[in-house]
Short mmCIF file of C-alpha atoms in Angstrom, two decimals:
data_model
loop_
_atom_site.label_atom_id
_atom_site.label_comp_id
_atom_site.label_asym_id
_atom_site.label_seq_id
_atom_site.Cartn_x
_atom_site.Cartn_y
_atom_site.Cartn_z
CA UNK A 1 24.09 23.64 -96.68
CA UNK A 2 25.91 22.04 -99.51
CA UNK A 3 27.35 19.06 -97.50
CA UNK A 4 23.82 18.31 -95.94
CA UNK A 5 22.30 18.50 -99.51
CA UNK A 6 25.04 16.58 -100.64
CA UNK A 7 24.13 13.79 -97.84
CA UNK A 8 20.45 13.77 -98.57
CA UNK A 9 20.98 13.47 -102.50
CA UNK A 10 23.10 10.42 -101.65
CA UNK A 11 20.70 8.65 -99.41
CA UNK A 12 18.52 9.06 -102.17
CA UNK A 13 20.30 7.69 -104.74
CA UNK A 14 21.69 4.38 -102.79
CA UNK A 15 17.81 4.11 -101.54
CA UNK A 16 17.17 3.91 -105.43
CA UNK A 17 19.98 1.89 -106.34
CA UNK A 18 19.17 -0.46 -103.45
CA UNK A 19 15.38 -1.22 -104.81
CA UNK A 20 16.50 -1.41 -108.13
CA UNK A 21 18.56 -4.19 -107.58
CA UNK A 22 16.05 -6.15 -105.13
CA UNK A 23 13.75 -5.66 -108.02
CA UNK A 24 15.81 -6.86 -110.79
CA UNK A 25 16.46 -9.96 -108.67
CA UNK A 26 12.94 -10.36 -107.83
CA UNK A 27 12.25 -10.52 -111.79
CA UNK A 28 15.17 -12.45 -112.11
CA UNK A 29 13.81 -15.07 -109.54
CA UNK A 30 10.37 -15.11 -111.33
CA UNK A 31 11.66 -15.77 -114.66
CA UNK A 32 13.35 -18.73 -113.40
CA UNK A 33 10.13 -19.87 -112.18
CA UNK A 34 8.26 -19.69 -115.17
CA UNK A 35 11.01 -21.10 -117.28
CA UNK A 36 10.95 -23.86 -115.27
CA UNK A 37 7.26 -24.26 -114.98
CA UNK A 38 7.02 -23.93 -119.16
CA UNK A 39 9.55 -26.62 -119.39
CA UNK A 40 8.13 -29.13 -116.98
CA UNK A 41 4.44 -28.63 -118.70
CA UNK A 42 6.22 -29.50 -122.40
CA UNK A 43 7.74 -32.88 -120.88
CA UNK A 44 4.65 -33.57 -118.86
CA UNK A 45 2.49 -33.62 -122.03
CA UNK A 46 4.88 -36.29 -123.47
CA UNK A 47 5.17 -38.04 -120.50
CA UNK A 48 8.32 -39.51 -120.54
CA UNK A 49 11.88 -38.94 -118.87
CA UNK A 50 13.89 -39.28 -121.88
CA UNK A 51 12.05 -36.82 -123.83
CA UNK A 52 12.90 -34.34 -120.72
CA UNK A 53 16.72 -34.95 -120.85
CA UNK A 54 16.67 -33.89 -124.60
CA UNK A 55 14.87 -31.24 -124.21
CA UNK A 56 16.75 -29.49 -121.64
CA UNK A 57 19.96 -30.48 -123.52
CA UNK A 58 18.90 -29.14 -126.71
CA UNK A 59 17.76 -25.47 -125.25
CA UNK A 60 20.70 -24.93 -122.86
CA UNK A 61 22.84 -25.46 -125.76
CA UNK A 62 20.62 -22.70 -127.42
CA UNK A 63 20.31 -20.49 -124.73
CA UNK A 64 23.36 -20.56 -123.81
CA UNK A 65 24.74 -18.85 -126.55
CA UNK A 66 22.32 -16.14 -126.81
CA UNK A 67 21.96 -15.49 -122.97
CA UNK A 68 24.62 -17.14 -121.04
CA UNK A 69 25.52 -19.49 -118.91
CA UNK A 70 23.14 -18.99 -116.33
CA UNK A 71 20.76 -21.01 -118.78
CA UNK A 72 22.95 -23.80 -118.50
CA UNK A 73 21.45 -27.49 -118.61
CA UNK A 74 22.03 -27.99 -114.71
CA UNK A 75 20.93 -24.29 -114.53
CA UNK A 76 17.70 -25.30 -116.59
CA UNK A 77 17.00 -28.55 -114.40
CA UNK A 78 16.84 -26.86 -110.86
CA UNK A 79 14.69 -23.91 -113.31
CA UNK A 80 12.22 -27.19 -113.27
CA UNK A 81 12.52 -27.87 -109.83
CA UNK A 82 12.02 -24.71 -108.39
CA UNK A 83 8.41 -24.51 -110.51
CA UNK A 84 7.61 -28.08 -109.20
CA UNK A 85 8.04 -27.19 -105.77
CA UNK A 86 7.06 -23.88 -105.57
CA UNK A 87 3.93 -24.15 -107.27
CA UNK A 88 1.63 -21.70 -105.11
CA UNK A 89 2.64 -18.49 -107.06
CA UNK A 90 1.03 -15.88 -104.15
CA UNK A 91 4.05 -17.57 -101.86
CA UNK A 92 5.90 -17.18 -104.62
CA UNK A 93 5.18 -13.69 -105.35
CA UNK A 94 5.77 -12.70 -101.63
CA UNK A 95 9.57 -14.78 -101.23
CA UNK A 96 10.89 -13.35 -104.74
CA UNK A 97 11.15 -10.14 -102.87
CA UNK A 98 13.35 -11.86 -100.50
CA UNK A 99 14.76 -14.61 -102.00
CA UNK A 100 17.85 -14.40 -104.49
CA UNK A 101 18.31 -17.41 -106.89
CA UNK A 102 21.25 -18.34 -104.70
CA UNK A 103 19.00 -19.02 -101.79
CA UNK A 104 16.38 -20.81 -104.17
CA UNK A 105 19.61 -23.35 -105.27
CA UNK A 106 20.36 -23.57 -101.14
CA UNK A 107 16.72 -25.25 -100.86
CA UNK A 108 15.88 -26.72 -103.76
CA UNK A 109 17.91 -29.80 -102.60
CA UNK A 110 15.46 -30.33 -99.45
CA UNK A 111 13.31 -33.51 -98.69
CA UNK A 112 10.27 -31.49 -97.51
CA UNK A 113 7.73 -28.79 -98.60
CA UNK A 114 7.77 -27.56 -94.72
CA UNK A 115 11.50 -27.66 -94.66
CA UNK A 116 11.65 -25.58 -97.92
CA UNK A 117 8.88 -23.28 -96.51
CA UNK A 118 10.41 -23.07 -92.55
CA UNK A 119 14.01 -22.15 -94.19
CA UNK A 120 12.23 -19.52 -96.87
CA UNK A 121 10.64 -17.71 -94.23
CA UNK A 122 13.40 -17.47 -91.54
CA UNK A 123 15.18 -15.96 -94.92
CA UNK A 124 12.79 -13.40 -95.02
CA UNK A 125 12.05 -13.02 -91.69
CA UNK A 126 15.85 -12.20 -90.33
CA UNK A 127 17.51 -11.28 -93.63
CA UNK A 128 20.14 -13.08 -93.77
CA UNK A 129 22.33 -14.19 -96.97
CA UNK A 130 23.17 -17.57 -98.64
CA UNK A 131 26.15 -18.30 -96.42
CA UNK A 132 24.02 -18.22 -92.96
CA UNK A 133 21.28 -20.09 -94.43
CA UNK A 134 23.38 -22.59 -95.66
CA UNK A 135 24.86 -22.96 -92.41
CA UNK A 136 20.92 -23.08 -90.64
CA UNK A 137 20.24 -25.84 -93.51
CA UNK A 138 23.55 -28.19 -92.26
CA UNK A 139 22.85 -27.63 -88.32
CA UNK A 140 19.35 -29.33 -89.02
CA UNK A 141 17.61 -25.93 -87.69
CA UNK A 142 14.09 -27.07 -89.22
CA UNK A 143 14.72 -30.63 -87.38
CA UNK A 144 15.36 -29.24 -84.46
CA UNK A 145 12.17 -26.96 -84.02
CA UNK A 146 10.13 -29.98 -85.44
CA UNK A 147 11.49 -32.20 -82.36
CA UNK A 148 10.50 -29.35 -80.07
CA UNK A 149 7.06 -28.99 -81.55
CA UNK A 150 6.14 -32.60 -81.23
CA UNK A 151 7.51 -32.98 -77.57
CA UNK A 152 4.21 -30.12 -77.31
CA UNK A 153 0.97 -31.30 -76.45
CA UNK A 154 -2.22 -30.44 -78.06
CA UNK A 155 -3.07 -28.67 -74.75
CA UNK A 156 0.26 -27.27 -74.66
CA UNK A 157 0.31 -23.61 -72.86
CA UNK A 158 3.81 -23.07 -74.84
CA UNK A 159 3.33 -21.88 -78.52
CA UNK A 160 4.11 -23.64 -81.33
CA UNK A 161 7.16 -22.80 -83.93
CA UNK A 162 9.01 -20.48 -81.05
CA UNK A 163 11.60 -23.25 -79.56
CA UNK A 164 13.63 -25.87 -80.79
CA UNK A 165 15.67 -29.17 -79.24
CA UNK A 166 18.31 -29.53 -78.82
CA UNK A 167 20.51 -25.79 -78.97
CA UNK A 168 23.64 -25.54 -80.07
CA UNK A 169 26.07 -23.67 -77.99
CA UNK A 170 29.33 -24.42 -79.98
CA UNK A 171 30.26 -21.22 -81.16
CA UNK A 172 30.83 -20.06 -77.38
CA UNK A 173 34.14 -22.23 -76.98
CA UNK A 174 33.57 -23.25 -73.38
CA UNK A 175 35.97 -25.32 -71.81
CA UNK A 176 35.30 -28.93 -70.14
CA UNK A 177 33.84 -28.52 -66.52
CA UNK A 178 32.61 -25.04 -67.18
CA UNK A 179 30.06 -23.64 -64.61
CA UNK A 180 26.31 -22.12 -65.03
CA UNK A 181 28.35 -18.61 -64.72
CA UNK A 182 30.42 -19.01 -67.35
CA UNK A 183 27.52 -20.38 -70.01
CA UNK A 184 25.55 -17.26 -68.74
CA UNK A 185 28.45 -14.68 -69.34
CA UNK A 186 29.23 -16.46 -72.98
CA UNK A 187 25.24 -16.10 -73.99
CA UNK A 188 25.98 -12.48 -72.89
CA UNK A 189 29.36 -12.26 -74.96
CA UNK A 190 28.21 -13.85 -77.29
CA UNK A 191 24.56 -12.36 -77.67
CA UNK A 192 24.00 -11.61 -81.43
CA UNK A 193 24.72 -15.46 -82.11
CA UNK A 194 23.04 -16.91 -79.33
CA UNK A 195 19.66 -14.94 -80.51
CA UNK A 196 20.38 -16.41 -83.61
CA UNK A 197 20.65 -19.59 -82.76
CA UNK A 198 17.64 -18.98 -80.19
CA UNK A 199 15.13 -18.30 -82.89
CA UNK A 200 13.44 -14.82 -84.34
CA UNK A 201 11.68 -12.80 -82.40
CA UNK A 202 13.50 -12.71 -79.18
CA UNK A 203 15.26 -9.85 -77.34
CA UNK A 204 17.34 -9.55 -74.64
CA UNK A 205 16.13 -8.23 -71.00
CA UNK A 206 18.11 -8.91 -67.99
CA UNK A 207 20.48 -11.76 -66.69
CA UNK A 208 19.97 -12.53 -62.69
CA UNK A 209 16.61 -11.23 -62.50
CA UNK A 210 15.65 -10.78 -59.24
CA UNK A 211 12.84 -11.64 -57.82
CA UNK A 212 11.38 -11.29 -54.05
CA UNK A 213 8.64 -13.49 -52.28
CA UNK A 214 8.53 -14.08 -48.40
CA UNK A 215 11.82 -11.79 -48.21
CA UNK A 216 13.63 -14.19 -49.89
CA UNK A 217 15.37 -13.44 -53.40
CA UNK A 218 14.45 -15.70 -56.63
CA UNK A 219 16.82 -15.13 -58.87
CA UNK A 220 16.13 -16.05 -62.83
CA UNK A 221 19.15 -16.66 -64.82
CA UNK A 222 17.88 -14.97 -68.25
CA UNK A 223 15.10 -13.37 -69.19
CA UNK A 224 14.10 -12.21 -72.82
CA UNK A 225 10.57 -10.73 -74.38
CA UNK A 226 9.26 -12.63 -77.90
CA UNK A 227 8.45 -9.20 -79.64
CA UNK A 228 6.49 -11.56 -81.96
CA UNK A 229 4.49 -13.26 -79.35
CA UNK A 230 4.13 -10.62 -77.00
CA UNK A 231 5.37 -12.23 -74.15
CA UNK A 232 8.16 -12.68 -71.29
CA UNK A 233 10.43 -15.99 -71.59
CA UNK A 234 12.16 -17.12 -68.83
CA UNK A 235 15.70 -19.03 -69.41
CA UNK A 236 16.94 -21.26 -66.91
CA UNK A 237 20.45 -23.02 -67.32
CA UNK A 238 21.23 -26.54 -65.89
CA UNK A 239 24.68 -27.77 -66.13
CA UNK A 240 23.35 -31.19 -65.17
CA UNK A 241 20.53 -33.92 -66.77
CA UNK A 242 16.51 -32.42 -66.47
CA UNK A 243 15.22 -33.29 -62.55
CA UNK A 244 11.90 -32.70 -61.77
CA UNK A 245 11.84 -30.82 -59.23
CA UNK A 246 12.86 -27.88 -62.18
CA UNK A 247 9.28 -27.74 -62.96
CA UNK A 248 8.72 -26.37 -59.35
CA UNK A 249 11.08 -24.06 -59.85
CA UNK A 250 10.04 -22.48 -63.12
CA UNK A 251 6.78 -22.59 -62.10
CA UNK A 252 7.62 -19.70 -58.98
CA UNK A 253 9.17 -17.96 -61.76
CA UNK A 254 6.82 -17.64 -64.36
CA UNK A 255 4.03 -16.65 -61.35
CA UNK A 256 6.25 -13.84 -60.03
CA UNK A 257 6.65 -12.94 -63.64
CA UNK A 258 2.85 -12.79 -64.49
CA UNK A 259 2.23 -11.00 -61.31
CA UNK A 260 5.06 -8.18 -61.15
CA UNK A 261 6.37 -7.88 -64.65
CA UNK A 262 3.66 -8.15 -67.21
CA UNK A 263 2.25 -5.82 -69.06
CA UNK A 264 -0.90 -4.67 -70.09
CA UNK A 265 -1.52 -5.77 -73.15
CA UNK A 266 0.90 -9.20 -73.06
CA UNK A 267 0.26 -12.50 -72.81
CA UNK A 268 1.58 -14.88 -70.26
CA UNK A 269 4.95 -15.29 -69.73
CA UNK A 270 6.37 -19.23 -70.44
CA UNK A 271 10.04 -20.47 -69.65
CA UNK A 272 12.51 -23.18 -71.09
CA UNK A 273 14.73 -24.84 -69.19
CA UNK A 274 17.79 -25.06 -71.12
CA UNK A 275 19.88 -28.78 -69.44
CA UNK A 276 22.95 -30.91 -70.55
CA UNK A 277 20.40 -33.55 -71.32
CA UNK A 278 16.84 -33.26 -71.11
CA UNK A 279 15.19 -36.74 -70.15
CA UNK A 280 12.50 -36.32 -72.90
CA UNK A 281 10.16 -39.11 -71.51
CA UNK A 282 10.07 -38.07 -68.28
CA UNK A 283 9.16 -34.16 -69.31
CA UNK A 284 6.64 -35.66 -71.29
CA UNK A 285 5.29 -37.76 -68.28
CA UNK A 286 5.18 -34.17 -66.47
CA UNK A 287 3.15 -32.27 -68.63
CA UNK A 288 5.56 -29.51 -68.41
CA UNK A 289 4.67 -27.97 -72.03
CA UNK A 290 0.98 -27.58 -70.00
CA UNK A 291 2.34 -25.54 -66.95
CA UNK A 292 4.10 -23.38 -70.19
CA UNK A 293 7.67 -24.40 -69.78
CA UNK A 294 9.69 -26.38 -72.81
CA UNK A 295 12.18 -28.56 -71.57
CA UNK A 296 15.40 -28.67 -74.08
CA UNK A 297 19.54 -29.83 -74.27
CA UNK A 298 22.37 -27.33 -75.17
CA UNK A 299 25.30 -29.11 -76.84
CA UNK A 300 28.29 -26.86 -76.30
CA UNK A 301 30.10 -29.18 -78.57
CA UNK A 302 29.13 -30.59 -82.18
CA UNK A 303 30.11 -34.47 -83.23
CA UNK A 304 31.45 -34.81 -86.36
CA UNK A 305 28.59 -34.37 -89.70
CA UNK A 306 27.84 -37.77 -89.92
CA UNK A 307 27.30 -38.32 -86.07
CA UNK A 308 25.88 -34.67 -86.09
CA UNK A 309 23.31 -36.00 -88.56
CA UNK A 310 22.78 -39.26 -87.21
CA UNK A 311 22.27 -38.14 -83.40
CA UNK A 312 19.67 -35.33 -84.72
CA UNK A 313 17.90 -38.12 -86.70
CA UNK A 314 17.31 -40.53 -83.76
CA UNK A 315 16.27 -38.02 -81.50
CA UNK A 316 13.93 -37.15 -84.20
CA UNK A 317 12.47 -40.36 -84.90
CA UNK A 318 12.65 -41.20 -80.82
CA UNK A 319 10.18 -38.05 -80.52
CA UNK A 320 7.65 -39.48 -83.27
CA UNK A 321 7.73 -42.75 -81.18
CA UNK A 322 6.58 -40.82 -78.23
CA UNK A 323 4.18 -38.74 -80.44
CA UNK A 324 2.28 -42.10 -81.74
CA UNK A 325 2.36 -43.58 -78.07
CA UNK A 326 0.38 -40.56 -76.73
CA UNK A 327 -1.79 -40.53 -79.76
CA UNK A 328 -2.45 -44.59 -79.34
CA UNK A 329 -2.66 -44.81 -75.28
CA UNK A 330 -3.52 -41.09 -74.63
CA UNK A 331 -2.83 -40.01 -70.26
CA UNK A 332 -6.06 -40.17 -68.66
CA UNK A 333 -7.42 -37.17 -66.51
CA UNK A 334 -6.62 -37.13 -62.77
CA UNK A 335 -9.81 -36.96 -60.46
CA UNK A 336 -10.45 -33.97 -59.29
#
């Protein structure tokens, strides 16, 4: 009796302890904001830069003393920032819950409004603490879902938001001249970071999934449910550059899926195929994002930051290119 009261009294009090801290930092957070936004409207009335610079001078020397040095002048500065580009203050409200001020200093650096917002919300949405979103920040995770999203068409069959392009496998430590078996068995190894890397929402279901049509087995290489989505995804590996003769392939797949494996109640299932390279143009040219497949590379191996950056950027700006080309000389229909 004593040692289960003494269990229950304890789950109370670190429950307490636990919301008492996420609250203080919420106020915490929120105090920054409005700091910031009071500041920015006082050098907005006078309109002019210099004025700024003394003012933040002059009060971090004052608050400083009195409150600490987490009212220092830089401290003060990205206090301005943050109330400049988090001005909608119902987002606000809802990330302060989330959000310490050291993942508010991780973003405020950030080109973007949807880059702030994507990185925000994957806080919130999986949890996790300054170090792993300053990691997702430097592997160009927002860049990579936008390349994915505008490789979609507006008919597209495959959700927006749920994939990105190109993966990266690094963390499994594969060797040169691996095979297919050995990139399945490290995603299986190494689950918890692959999922991670995959995106939120997605759960594991079965690798080799057999299928049977015409007595003869199909076998899928992974498959995985979007809890989010409601929805089967099929995984297919390709050690090799995208062929299209894949699509045929994923196709049978994602039929035997809808037929025999969904549920009442889900939608229907789509598939990426995961390949060394993926041959953008000529997934584009096949509509595959129609049929409900996404086509995208894995790179089991990361160039240095600079070429990191650089490759990420060109694919990037190659995938706008092929974005304004379908919006200027958009496929006709094919008689029926």
């Amino acid at each position: 009796m004593t040692k289960t009261c003494y269990l229950r009294v304890s789950e109370i009090i670190e429950n307490r302890k636990y919301h008492a801290i996420m609250h203080a930092n919420q106020e915490t957070t929120l105090m920054f904001w409005e700091v910031g936004q009071h500041i920015n409207s006082i050098v907005l009335e006078n309109k002019r830069a210099a004025y700024g610079k003394k003012i933040l001078t002059e009060l971090a020397t004052k608050l400083v003393t009195k409150y600490g040095n987490s009212f220092s002048e830089r401290n003060l500065y990205r206090m301005t920032l943050f109330a400049e580009r988090f001005p909608n203050t119902v987002i606000l409200t809802e990330l302060a819950t989330k959000l310490s001020w050291s993942h508010i200093t991780e973003l405020l650096p950030l080109k973007t409004d949807e880059a702030r917002m994507y990185y925000a919300q994957d806080v919130v949405a999986r949890n996790y603490g300054t170090k792993e979103l300053r990691r997702q920040i430097s592997r160009k995770a927002f860049e990579r879902r936008e390349i994915a999203n505008i490789e979609l068409s507006k008919d597209s069959a495959v959700p927006f938001n749920v994939f990105k392009d190109p993966y990266l496998l690094d963390l499994f430590g594969l060797k040169e001249n691996f095979i297919e078996a050995d990139l399945e068995k490290a995603i299986l190894v190494e689950l918890e970071a692959f999922l991670l890397e995959f995106g939120h929402g997605f759960t594991f279901v079965e690798r080799q999934k057999r299928m049977i049509i015409d007595d003869e087995d199909i076998v899928l290489d992974l498959l995985f449910y979007h809890r989010i989505l409601k929805r089967l995804v099929a995984v297919e590996l390709k050690l090799d550059v995208f062929k299209a003769a894949y699509k045929g392939q994923m196709e049978l797949y994602l039929k035997l899926l809808d037929r025999y494996e969904r549920k009442e109640g889900e939608e229907t299932p789509i598939g990426i195929i995961l390949c060394a390279s993926a041959s953008r143009e000529k997934v584009e040219l096949l509509e595959m994002d129609k049929a409900g497949i996404a086509v995208a590379e894995y790179w089991t191996h990361l160039p240095p930051k600079a070429e990191f950056e650089t490759k990420i950027k060109t694919i990037l700006i190659e995938a706008k290119e092929r974005l304004e080309r379908r919006r200027t000389f958009p496929q006709k229909e094919t008689p029926k």
